[in-house]
Short mmCIF file of C-alpha atoms in Angstrom, two decimals:
data_model
loop_
_atom_site.label_atom_id
_atom_site.label_comp_id
_atom_site.label_asym_id
_atom_site.label_seq_id
_atom_site.Cartn_x
_atom_site.Cartn_y
_atom_site.Cartn_z
CA MET A 1 81.58 88.02 98.79
CA SER A 2 79.45 89.52 95.95
CA SER A 3 80.56 90.21 92.46
CA VAL A 4 80.87 93.54 90.46
CA PRO A 5 80.12 94.18 87.28
CA GLN A 6 82.83 92.62 85.11
CA ASP A 7 83.93 96.46 83.71
CA GLN A 8 84.64 97.88 88.30
CA LEU A 9 87.49 97.16 89.39
CA VAL A 10 87.42 97.23 93.48
CA LEU A 11 90.66 97.88 96.17
CA GLU A 12 90.21 94.73 99.24
CA PRO A 13 92.32 95.84 102.03
CA VAL A 14 94.72 92.71 102.76
CA SER A 15 96.98 94.12 105.04
CA GLY A 16 97.39 97.47 106.79
CA PRO A 17 95.56 100.54 108.57
CA SER A 18 91.52 100.78 108.27
CA PHE A 19 90.46 100.84 104.71
CA ALA A 20 86.84 99.78 103.19
CA ALA A 21 86.74 98.43 99.75
CA THR A 22 86.66 101.31 97.07
CA THR A 23 85.07 100.44 93.40
CA VAL A 24 87.00 102.16 90.77
CA GLU A 25 84.78 103.76 88.30
CA PRO A 26 86.42 103.02 84.55
CA ASP A 27 85.46 105.93 83.04
CA ALA A 28 87.89 108.04 84.75
CA PRO A 29 91.49 107.84 86.57
CA MET A 30 92.16 107.30 89.95
CA ILE A 31 95.01 108.65 92.25
CA LEU A 32 96.20 107.10 95.00
CA GLY A 33 98.44 109.36 97.40
CA ARG A 34 98.47 110.72 100.96
CA GLY A 35 97.48 115.03 99.38
CA SER A 36 93.20 115.90 99.61
CA GLU A 37 93.44 116.07 95.59
CA ALA A 38 94.16 112.03 95.86
CA ASP A 39 90.89 110.33 94.93
CA ILE A 40 92.13 107.21 97.57
CA ILE A 41 93.41 109.08 100.77
CA LEU A 42 95.63 106.64 102.61
CA PHE A 43 96.67 108.80 104.74
CA ASP A 44 100.02 108.06 106.14
CA GLU A 45 103.60 110.19 105.94
CA THR A 46 105.40 107.07 103.69
CA VAL A 47 102.85 107.71 100.98
CA SER A 48 102.97 110.32 98.60
CA ARG A 49 100.81 113.91 98.13
CA ARG A 50 100.00 111.67 94.53
CA HIS A 51 101.95 108.22 94.56
CA ALA A 52 99.49 105.81 92.32
CA MET A 53 97.33 106.14 89.32
CA ILE A 54 94.71 103.32 88.86
CA SER A 55 93.25 103.28 85.18
CA ARG A 56 91.29 101.34 82.77
CA ARG A 57 91.89 102.04 78.34
CA ARG A 58 89.89 100.18 76.82
CA GLN A 59 89.11 96.42 79.22
CA THR A 60 93.17 97.17 80.54
CA TRP A 61 93.30 97.86 83.85
CA LEU A 62 96.16 99.64 84.22
CA LEU A 63 98.42 101.03 87.77
CA SER A 64 101.32 103.40 87.74
CA ASP A 65 103.81 104.61 90.11
CA LEU A 66 103.72 108.89 90.01
CA GLY A 67 106.93 108.81 91.25
CA SER A 68 106.34 108.56 94.47
CA ARG A 69 109.28 108.49 97.04
CA HIS A 70 108.52 104.70 98.69
CA GLY A 71 107.37 103.57 95.29
CA THR A 72 104.46 101.76 94.65
CA PHE A 73 104.28 97.52 94.14
CA LEU A 74 102.75 94.95 92.26
CA ASN A 75 102.60 91.17 93.39
CA GLY A 76 106.13 92.15 94.90
CA VAL A 77 107.89 94.19 92.18
CA THR A 78 108.43 97.60 92.48
CA LEU A 79 107.08 99.49 89.39
CA THR A 80 109.28 102.04 87.64
CA ALA A 81 107.63 104.95 88.35
CA ASN A 82 105.04 106.98 85.43
CA THR A 83 105.01 103.58 82.94
CA PRO A 84 101.62 101.51 83.15
CA THR A 85 101.39 98.32 84.26
CA VAL A 86 99.14 95.82 83.32
CA ILE A 87 97.06 94.63 86.50
CA ALA A 88 94.57 91.10 86.74
CA ASN A 89 92.40 90.20 89.09
CA GLY A 90 94.34 88.55 91.92
CA ASP A 91 97.12 91.49 92.27
CA LEU A 92 97.95 92.68 95.41
CA ILE A 93 99.30 96.36 94.82
CA GLY A 94 101.60 97.06 97.99
CA ILE A 95 101.59 101.29 98.82
CA HIS A 96 103.00 100.97 102.60
CA PRO A 97 101.49 100.35 104.59
CA TRP A 98 98.89 98.90 103.21
CA VAL A 99 98.27 96.48 100.87
CA LEU A 100 95.22 96.36 98.46
CA LYS A 101 94.27 93.65 96.51
CA VAL A 102 92.33 93.72 93.06
CA ARG A 103 88.80 92.38 92.17
CA ILE A 104 88.17 92.50 88.97
CA GLY A 105 84.68 90.73 87.71
CA SER A 106 83.61 88.02 89.66
CA GLN A 107 84.87 86.54 92.47
CA SER A 108 85.75 82.52 92.56
CA ALA A 109 87.56 82.25 95.16
CA GLU A 110 87.01 79.77 99.01
CA PHE A 111 86.69 81.52 101.90
CA THR A 112 86.66 80.18 105.72
CA HIS A 113 86.36 81.77 108.56
CA THR A 114 88.37 81.91 111.63
CA VAL A 115 88.44 80.62 115.05
CA ASP A 116 88.04 83.15 117.77
CA ASP A 117 90.09 82.27 120.32
CA THR A 118 91.44 85.78 122.23
CA TYR A 119 90.32 85.07 125.51
CA SER A 120 90.96 80.61 125.22
CA GLN A 121 92.23 80.67 129.28
CA THR A 122 94.51 77.61 127.70
CA CYS A 123 96.06 78.50 125.51
CA LEU A 124 98.38 80.76 124.71
CA ILE A 125 99.68 82.83 121.67
CA GLU A 126 103.86 83.63 121.73
CA ARG A 127 106.30 85.10 120.19
CA VAL A 128 109.08 83.43 117.76
CA THR A 129 112.01 85.62 117.42
CA PRO A 130 114.87 84.72 115.38
CA ASP A 131 116.84 84.70 118.14
CA GLN A 132 115.48 81.88 119.02
CA THR A 133 115.59 79.84 116.00
CA ALA A 134 118.60 77.56 115.97
CA ALA A 135 120.53 76.36 113.43
CA LEU A 136 119.76 72.75 111.94
CA ALA A 137 121.19 70.27 112.15
CA GLN A 138 122.48 68.19 109.48
CA GLN A 139 119.62 65.83 108.06
CA ARG A 140 117.38 68.36 108.74
CA LEU A 141 119.39 70.78 106.56
CA ASP A 142 119.39 67.24 104.23
CA LEU A 143 115.52 67.34 103.89
CA LEU A 144 115.52 71.35 103.33
CA ILE A 145 118.07 71.49 100.53
CA ASP A 146 115.26 68.23 99.06
CA CYS A 147 112.69 70.90 99.93
CA ALA A 148 113.57 73.55 98.71
CA ALA A 149 114.92 71.76 95.45
CA ALA A 150 111.13 70.54 95.52
CA ILE A 151 109.07 74.52 95.69
CA ASN A 152 111.87 76.06 93.54
CA SER A 153 110.84 74.02 90.17
CA ALA A 154 107.08 74.55 91.13
CA THR A 155 106.06 76.00 87.91
CA ASP A 156 102.47 77.66 88.30
CA GLU A 157 101.26 78.70 92.12
CA GLN A 158 98.61 75.32 92.51
CA GLN A 159 101.70 73.46 92.28
CA LEU A 160 103.83 76.28 94.03
CA GLY A 161 101.63 75.50 97.30
CA GLU A 162 101.37 71.87 97.00
CA ALA A 163 105.34 71.92 97.45
CA VAL A 164 105.38 73.73 100.70
CA LEU A 165 102.34 72.32 102.31
CA ASP A 166 104.19 68.99 101.31
CA SER A 167 107.14 70.17 102.73
CA ALA A 168 106.81 72.40 105.82
CA LEU A 169 104.56 69.10 106.96
CA ALA A 170 107.20 66.62 105.81
CA GLY A 171 110.00 68.27 107.63
CA SER A 172 107.76 69.48 110.67
CA GLY A 173 105.73 66.36 112.41
CA PHE A 174 102.24 68.78 111.27
CA GLU A 175 99.47 66.55 110.62
CA ARG A 176 97.73 69.62 108.30
CA ALA A 177 99.20 72.12 106.93
CA ALA A 178 97.77 75.45 104.71
CA LEU A 179 97.41 78.46 103.18
CA LEU A 180 95.68 81.12 103.48
CA ARG A 181 95.14 84.46 102.20
CA GLN A 182 94.02 87.59 104.98
CA HIS A 183 91.30 89.95 103.63
CA GLY A 184 90.33 93.29 105.59
CA SER A 185 88.39 91.34 107.91
CA GLU A 186 90.15 88.78 110.05
CA ASN A 187 87.31 86.42 110.70
CA GLU A 188 87.09 85.67 106.98
CA ILE A 189 90.34 84.29 104.75
CA GLU A 190 90.89 83.73 101.83
CA LEU A 191 91.53 78.96 102.11
CA LEU A 192 94.21 79.05 98.92
CA THR A 193 95.00 74.79 99.21
CA ALA A 194 95.00 72.63 102.22
CA ARG A 195 96.95 68.75 102.19
CA ASN A 196 97.77 66.09 105.18
CA SER A 197 100.16 64.20 105.73
CA ASP A 198 98.69 61.67 103.11
CA GLN A 199 99.20 64.54 100.75
CA LYS A 200 95.51 64.57 100.57
CA ASP A 201 92.90 67.61 100.44
CA ALA A 202 92.45 68.91 103.79
CA ARG A 203 89.55 71.35 103.46
CA GLU A 204 87.48 69.86 105.74
CA GLY A 205 87.07 70.39 108.73
CA PHE A 206 90.23 72.39 109.13
CA VAL A 207 89.76 75.61 111.38
CA PHE A 208 92.00 78.39 112.15
CA SER A 209 92.64 80.64 114.99
CA ARG A 210 92.36 83.61 114.59
CA SER A 211 94.98 84.49 117.33
CA LEU A 212 97.55 83.15 116.21
CA LEU A 213 96.62 84.84 112.30
CA ARG A 214 96.78 88.27 114.62
CA VAL A 215 100.44 87.93 115.63
CA ALA A 216 101.87 86.73 112.06
CA SER A 217 99.78 89.40 110.34
CA GLN A 218 102.35 91.76 111.61
CA GLY A 219 104.15 89.53 110.06
CA GLU A 220 105.97 87.17 112.96
CA LEU A 221 105.84 84.09 113.07
CA ALA A 222 103.60 82.87 115.68
CA ARG A 223 102.20 79.86 117.41
CA LEU A 224 99.82 78.18 119.74
CA THR A 225 100.37 76.30 123.00
CA ASP A 226 99.17 75.43 126.43
CA ARG A 227 99.74 78.41 128.85
CA ASN A 228 99.97 76.66 131.90
CA VAL A 229 103.32 74.69 129.89
CA GLY A 230 105.02 77.00 127.74
CA ALA A 231 105.74 75.17 124.92
CA ASP A 232 104.47 71.65 125.29
CA TYR A 233 102.80 71.20 122.11
CA GLY A 234 101.51 68.32 123.99
CA MET A 235 97.97 69.32 126.01
CA SER A 236 95.21 70.27 123.99
CA VAL A 237 94.64 73.94 123.67
CA VAL A 238 91.45 75.16 121.68
CA GLU A 239 88.02 73.88 122.48
CA LYS A 240 88.52 72.15 118.30
CA GLY A 241 90.71 69.10 119.15
CA VAL A 242 93.59 71.08 117.96
CA THR A 243 96.32 70.08 120.02
CA ALA A 244 99.09 72.18 118.36
CA ALA A 245 99.68 74.94 115.58
CA LEU A 246 101.36 76.98 114.06
CA CYS A 247 101.40 80.32 111.73
CA SER A 248 103.64 81.59 109.37
CA PRO A 249 103.69 84.70 107.37
CA ILE A 250 104.87 84.79 103.47
CA LEU A 251 106.34 87.65 102.33
CA LEU A 252 105.88 89.12 98.90
CA GLY A 253 108.23 91.90 99.31
CA PRO A 254 107.53 94.12 102.10
CA SER A 255 103.98 92.06 101.49
CA ILE A 256 102.10 89.96 103.05
CA ALA A 257 100.76 87.74 100.44
CA ALA A 258 99.80 84.21 102.07
CA TYR A 259 100.45 82.28 105.51
CA LEU A 260 101.55 78.71 105.82
CA TYR A 261 99.35 77.37 108.65
CA LEU A 262 99.93 74.12 110.25
CA ASP A 263 98.18 72.23 113.16
CA ALA A 264 98.18 68.59 115.05
CA VAL A 265 94.93 67.65 115.63
CA SER A 266 96.20 63.11 117.46
CA ALA A 267 95.82 63.21 121.15
CA GLY A 268 99.54 62.27 122.32
CA LYS A 269 101.18 63.89 118.75
CA ARG A 270 104.78 65.78 119.18
CA VAL A 271 105.80 67.89 115.88
CA ALA A 272 109.95 68.80 115.69
CA ASP A 273 111.24 71.04 118.02
CA ASP A 274 112.06 72.72 115.56
CA ALA A 275 109.30 73.08 113.74
CA ALA A 276 108.74 76.76 114.21
CA THR A 277 113.00 77.31 112.94
CA PHE A 278 111.76 74.60 109.69
CA CYS A 279 108.98 76.16 109.25
CA GLN A 280 110.10 80.03 109.06
CA VAL A 281 111.91 78.40 106.71
CA ILE A 282 110.16 77.01 103.73
CA ALA A 283 107.78 80.53 104.40
CA ARG A 284 110.59 82.31 103.44
CA LEU A 285 111.64 79.73 100.49
CA CYS A 286 107.86 80.33 99.46
CA GLY A 287 108.06 83.77 99.33
CA LEU A 288 110.98 83.84 97.24
CA ALA A 289 109.34 81.18 95.03
CA TYR A 290 106.50 83.07 94.75
CA ALA A 291 107.24 86.20 93.89
CA ASN A 292 109.73 84.90 91.23
CA LEU A 293 106.39 83.30 90.24
CA LYS A 294 105.10 86.58 90.15
CA ARG A 295 107.78 88.63 88.07
CA GLN A 296 107.60 85.86 85.53
CA ASP A 297 104.09 86.44 85.78
CA LEU A 298 104.46 90.24 84.80
CA GLU A 299 107.39 89.52 82.41
CA ARG A 300 104.50 87.40 80.55
CA ARG A 301 101.59 89.98 80.62
CA THR A 302 104.71 92.27 78.85
CA ARG A 303 105.98 90.43 76.21
CA LEU A 304 101.90 88.82 75.01
CA LEU A 305 100.38 92.98 75.07
CA GLU A 306 103.59 93.65 73.09
CA SER A 307 103.23 90.98 71.26
CA GLU A 308 99.87 92.00 70.31
CA MET A 309 100.03 95.48 70.12
CA ASN A 310 103.19 95.11 67.48
CA ALA A 311 100.73 92.93 65.21
CA ALA A 312 97.95 95.70 65.52
CA ARG A 313 100.57 98.70 64.74
CA ASN A 314 101.55 95.87 61.36
CA ALA A 315 98.36 96.13 60.40
CA GLN A 316 97.26 99.48 61.01
CA LEU A 317 100.37 100.51 59.00
CA MET A 318 99.82 98.74 56.35
CA ILE A 319 96.26 100.00 55.09
CA LEU A 320 96.85 104.06 55.90
CA PRO A 321 97.54 106.26 53.62
CA LYS A 322 100.35 108.65 52.87
CA PRO A 323 101.03 111.19 56.06
CA HIS A 324 100.30 114.31 53.35
CA GLY A 325 99.27 115.04 49.91
CA ALA A 326 96.21 116.28 47.52
CA VAL A 327 93.64 113.52 46.80
CA GLY A 328 91.37 115.08 43.82
CA PRO A 329 89.63 118.54 45.52
CA ILE A 330 91.47 118.87 48.91
CA GLU A 331 94.54 118.64 50.67
CA TYR A 332 95.03 117.13 54.00
CA ALA A 333 97.97 116.14 56.32
CA VAL A 334 97.88 113.11 58.56
CA GLU A 335 99.61 111.85 62.17
CA VAL A 336 98.74 108.26 63.52
CA ARG A 337 100.70 107.67 66.63
CA PRO A 338 99.78 104.04 67.84
CA GLY A 339 99.36 104.27 72.19
CA ARG A 340 101.30 101.48 73.92
CA PHE A 341 98.78 99.84 75.11
CA VAL A 342 95.59 100.31 72.53
CA ALA A 343 96.09 100.19 68.59
CA GLY A 344 92.32 100.57 67.11
CA ASP A 345 93.08 104.28 64.84
CA LEU A 346 91.75 103.53 61.25
CA PHE A 347 92.61 106.50 58.58
CA ASP A 348 91.95 106.97 55.25
CA VAL A 349 91.03 109.16 52.19
CA ILE A 350 89.65 108.42 48.85
CA PRO A 351 88.77 110.28 45.94
CA LEU A 352 85.70 109.11 44.79
CA ASP A 353 85.54 111.37 41.34
CA ALA A 354 87.24 114.84 40.32
CA ASP A 355 85.23 117.08 42.58
CA ARG A 356 84.35 114.10 45.37
CA THR A 357 86.56 112.59 48.42
CA ALA A 358 85.24 110.62 50.74
CA VAL A 359 87.97 110.61 54.38
CA PHE A 360 87.22 108.60 57.18
CA LEU A 361 88.44 108.10 61.04
CA GLY A 362 87.62 105.61 63.15
CA ASP A 363 88.39 104.88 66.89
CA VAL A 364 87.69 100.61 67.16
CA ALA A 365 87.17 99.63 71.48
CA GLY A 366 89.84 97.12 72.28
CA HIS A 367 93.24 96.50 72.07
CA GLY A 368 95.97 93.90 70.02
CA VAL A 369 94.90 91.64 67.82
CA GLY A 370 91.32 91.36 68.20
CA ALA A 371 91.01 96.00 68.09
CA GLY A 372 93.34 95.23 64.62
CA VAL A 373 91.47 92.55 62.72
CA ILE A 374 87.69 94.52 63.01
CA MET A 375 90.08 98.04 62.05
CA ALA A 376 91.45 96.35 59.11
CA ALA A 377 87.64 94.66 58.21
CA ALA A 378 85.97 97.74 59.10
CA GLN A 379 88.56 100.30 56.01
CA ALA A 380 88.24 97.27 53.89
CA HIS A 381 84.71 97.01 53.86
CA LEU A 382 84.08 102.03 53.92
CA GLN A 383 87.04 101.39 51.14
CA ALA A 384 84.75 98.84 48.95
CA ASP A 385 81.34 100.65 49.72
CA LEU A 386 82.82 104.34 48.90
CA LYS A 387 84.11 103.31 45.98
CA HIS A 388 81.13 101.22 44.56
CA GLY A 389 79.26 104.49 45.20
CA GLY A 390 77.29 104.03 48.04
CA GLN A 391 76.62 106.74 50.09
CA PRO A 392 77.83 108.06 53.58
CA ALA A 393 74.22 106.43 55.33
CA GLU A 394 74.15 103.46 53.72
CA VAL A 395 77.70 102.60 53.96
CA VAL A 396 77.62 103.15 57.62
CA SER A 397 73.95 101.51 58.42
CA SER A 398 75.47 98.50 55.83
CA LEU A 399 79.14 98.55 58.28
CA ASN A 400 77.08 98.25 61.92
CA ARG A 401 75.05 95.35 60.79
CA TYR A 402 78.51 93.17 59.10
CA LEU A 403 80.35 94.61 62.98
CA THR A 404 76.79 93.82 65.40
CA HIS A 405 76.63 90.04 63.20
CA HIS A 406 80.31 88.99 63.42
CA THR A 407 81.92 90.87 66.88
CA ALA A 408 81.43 90.63 70.32
CA PRO A 409 78.61 92.90 72.33
CA THR A 410 82.37 94.55 73.00
CA SER A 411 83.97 95.18 69.91
CA PHE A 412 82.42 98.38 67.87
CA LEU A 413 83.22 101.55 66.34
CA SER A 414 83.47 105.06 66.63
CA LEU A 415 83.28 106.61 63.15
CA TRP A 416 83.69 110.08 61.80
CA LEU A 417 83.10 110.47 57.76
CA GLY A 418 82.45 113.24 55.85
CA ILE A 419 82.44 113.69 52.11
CA PHE A 420 84.18 117.03 50.43
CA ASP A 421 82.31 118.31 47.71
CA ARG A 422 84.86 120.90 46.24
CA ALA A 423 81.42 122.10 43.32
CA GLN A 424 79.23 122.13 46.03
CA GLY A 425 81.27 123.77 48.52
CA THR A 426 80.41 121.23 51.30
CA VAL A 427 81.40 118.70 53.61
CA GLN A 428 78.46 115.80 53.74
CA PHE A 429 78.91 112.98 56.98
CA LEU A 430 77.90 110.79 59.78
CA ASP A 431 79.48 111.52 62.61
CA ALA A 432 78.70 107.91 64.94
CA GLY A 433 79.90 108.43 68.83
CA HIS A 434 82.82 110.22 67.14
CA GLY A 435 82.44 114.16 69.03
CA TYR A 436 86.01 115.26 67.92
CA TRP A 437 85.71 117.50 65.14
CA MET A 438 85.91 121.31 64.71
CA ILE A 439 85.91 123.72 61.47
CA HIS A 440 87.99 126.95 61.33
CA ALA A 441 89.29 130.21 59.08
CA GLY A 442 92.46 130.65 61.69
CA GLY A 443 92.04 134.12 62.94
CA ASP A 444 90.45 135.27 65.88
CA ASP A 445 87.39 132.76 65.59
CA GLN A 446 86.42 130.06 67.92
CA PRO A 447 86.18 127.36 65.83
CA ARG A 448 83.59 125.87 64.68
CA ARG A 449 82.44 122.59 66.44
CA TYR A 450 79.02 120.57 65.52
CA GLU A 451 77.06 117.45 68.68
CA LEU A 452 75.11 116.02 66.74
CA GLY A 453 75.97 111.77 66.07
CA GLU A 454 74.78 109.20 66.97
CA ILE A 455 75.73 105.10 68.58
CA PRO A 456 79.05 104.39 67.80
CA VAL A 457 79.37 101.07 64.52
CA GLY A 458 78.71 97.75 66.17
CA ILE A 459 76.16 98.17 68.87
CA ASP A 460 72.29 98.25 66.96
CA PRO A 461 72.54 95.91 64.03
CA ASP A 462 68.26 97.79 63.50
CA ILE A 463 69.47 101.57 63.32
CA GLU A 464 70.12 103.66 60.08
CA TYR A 465 72.85 106.43 60.42
CA GLN A 466 71.80 109.78 58.92
CA THR A 467 73.85 112.33 57.76
CA GLU A 468 74.27 116.03 57.24
CA THR A 469 75.69 118.95 55.75
CA LEU A 470 77.61 122.10 55.88
CA ALA A 471 78.93 124.60 54.17
CA PHE A 472 83.08 124.57 53.21
CA GLY A 473 85.01 127.82 52.81
CA PRO A 474 87.85 128.31 50.50
CA ASP A 475 89.52 129.58 53.36
CA GLU A 476 88.05 126.93 56.54
CA ARG A 477 90.24 124.03 57.27
CA LEU A 478 88.37 120.60 59.14
CA LEU A 479 90.58 119.46 62.34
CA VAL A 480 89.55 115.84 63.13
CA PHE A 481 91.20 113.99 65.94
CA SER A 482 90.83 110.59 68.34
CA ASP A 483 90.21 110.52 71.83
CA GLY A 484 93.55 109.68 72.49
CA VAL A 485 94.52 113.58 72.01
CA VAL A 486 91.74 114.35 74.93
CA GLU A 487 92.47 111.94 76.75
CA GLN A 488 95.69 111.73 77.93
CA THR A 489 96.79 111.57 81.34
CA LEU A 490 98.78 114.18 82.60
CA PRO A 491 101.46 114.15 85.73
CA ASP A 492 99.28 115.13 87.71
CA GLY A 493 96.06 112.61 86.39
CA SER A 494 94.36 115.23 85.44
CA ARG A 495 93.28 115.23 81.43
CA ILE A 496 94.05 117.47 77.98
CA GLY A 497 90.33 117.49 77.47
CA LEU A 498 88.99 119.24 74.36
CA GLN A 499 89.01 123.27 75.50
CA ARG A 500 92.95 123.14 75.28
CA VAL A 501 93.15 121.59 71.99
CA LEU A 502 89.86 124.35 70.81
CA ASP A 503 92.19 126.87 72.49
CA LEU A 504 95.24 126.47 69.89
CA PHE A 505 93.46 127.42 67.24
CA ARG A 506 93.98 130.97 66.66
CA GLY A 507 96.04 132.03 63.21
CA SER A 508 96.45 130.83 59.79
CA ILE A 509 98.85 127.43 59.96
CA ASP A 510 98.76 125.01 56.88
CA CYS A 511 97.74 121.68 57.70
CA HIS A 512 101.00 120.12 58.66
CA ASP A 513 101.81 122.70 60.81
CA GLU A 514 98.07 122.22 62.24
CA VAL A 515 98.90 118.73 63.10
CA ARG A 516 102.47 119.18 64.07
CA THR A 517 100.85 121.85 66.84
CA VAL A 518 98.14 119.12 68.35
CA PHE A 519 100.73 116.85 69.18
CA ASN A 520 102.84 119.14 70.24
CA LEU A 521 100.44 120.01 72.65
CA ILE A 522 100.27 117.17 74.54
CA GLU A 523 103.44 115.93 74.07
CA GLN A 524 104.57 119.90 76.35
CA LEU A 525 101.70 119.03 78.71
CA SER A 526 102.11 114.95 79.01
CA GLY A 527 106.17 115.22 79.38
CA ARG A 528 106.27 112.23 76.68
CA THR A 529 106.15 110.95 73.59
CA SER A 530 104.57 108.05 73.39
CA PHE A 531 101.53 107.57 74.72
CA ASP A 532 99.12 104.85 76.42
CA ASP A 533 96.15 105.68 73.43
CA ASP A 534 96.19 105.24 69.39
CA THR A 535 97.05 108.89 68.76
CA THR A 536 95.63 110.55 65.66
CA VAL A 537 95.21 114.03 64.48
CA ALA A 538 94.28 114.87 60.86
CA SER A 539 93.54 118.25 58.61
CA ILE A 540 91.74 118.41 55.53
CA ARG A 541 91.05 122.17 53.41
CA TRP A 542 90.35 122.87 49.85
CA ASN A 543 93.31 122.26 47.31
#
């Protein structure tokens, strides 16, 4: 399979009706559902009109169930409605009747091909119903208990795969066993692992029946037998020398996560009479153990993200100024609402002299501890240079050189920095890829916006930033805010957008009320008080 850019996510079909592999771009949420407004239309009566949403916040891909009627599953675990969950490469998304595999960036899985035996004159594919699976004898039950203990003791997917294959071989009499995962084409399958009865790798020379997998893909146990003598495994049934074969689906919730495939190739080799029953039980045990591992993995991801976020939030709160006050010639109000998945906003107010005060608001790309460290370093750098008399362009250019030489290429900072000069009645500002700010005087006048701006800090070490100067009147206020305001996702999958914020300011209110008005808008439209991304709003006026 071809690779995709590291910042793109591809949904690949595993099972279900026809579905073409679809790329999800990182710049906008993508809705999955039955309705015409969905970006990915899944036309089935069990799918809600707006069923689920995939979005990307900084470097983290998220999956949200949008309150669907029949639920959205991630690796067999039912998602809580309207609660974004981190998704990773290889995850399985279940929206009945589809199962889609997540591929992020390069694909390193090993693939192999099936043998097309649909029209074979010597082989017969049988469905094995639950009624045909007889009770195991006591000795078989003892073996099964030992196998169950080995399977449940596995601590990762590699150990689980080996335990399942060894157990299936020990109790069935087959000579080779493999775990497979089917993708969109029935001709191409992913070979997860393969073992022989000597517990050695058996990938080489292992061929797989397409017909057998086709039956198993419908959720039923299937076996390959000779057409002339029914269930007698002793006769050769495929040209590759296979004398018997069996395939059982491994279920993860309602989805097929993989297949347990076994065969025998030795002439005269007979497998156990209850091999089908035994392997079906092993497949069920595997599904339960696999679901438990996936559940543990989701819990681990959540704990790790929460730990990183808490560390970043603590660093953020330690260096924030008071929520409101007067500093030199200005009065300000600010509210910083740390996000659930991103914490990287920085804000500060720095007195320079009796007539001048500096204010800056920035947003670090990334999340967790890494973003928190960059946030703290950037804030300290800006504070030190500004207090020592640095001019805005010099200060930001110096910070830019520091970040480009000390951080990863994907780590950068959007920044707005302004110096308010009461003697001159001006604000001297620099906009480095930020863009979200406006000046207004209340009343019915439309707020003034300025599209002046340069690239974010930390991308190009050679850029020299420039400043602009604007008149700032005695009755005017400057509102600056982070992208968490305009990019907040609403229940219908859309975003708040800039125009809604512009429309708010028709009337004279003070700084504190102005900040509160913006957050009221976000809470009212989104229906929640906690947000995915950091959200910072600050209002400044002359004191």
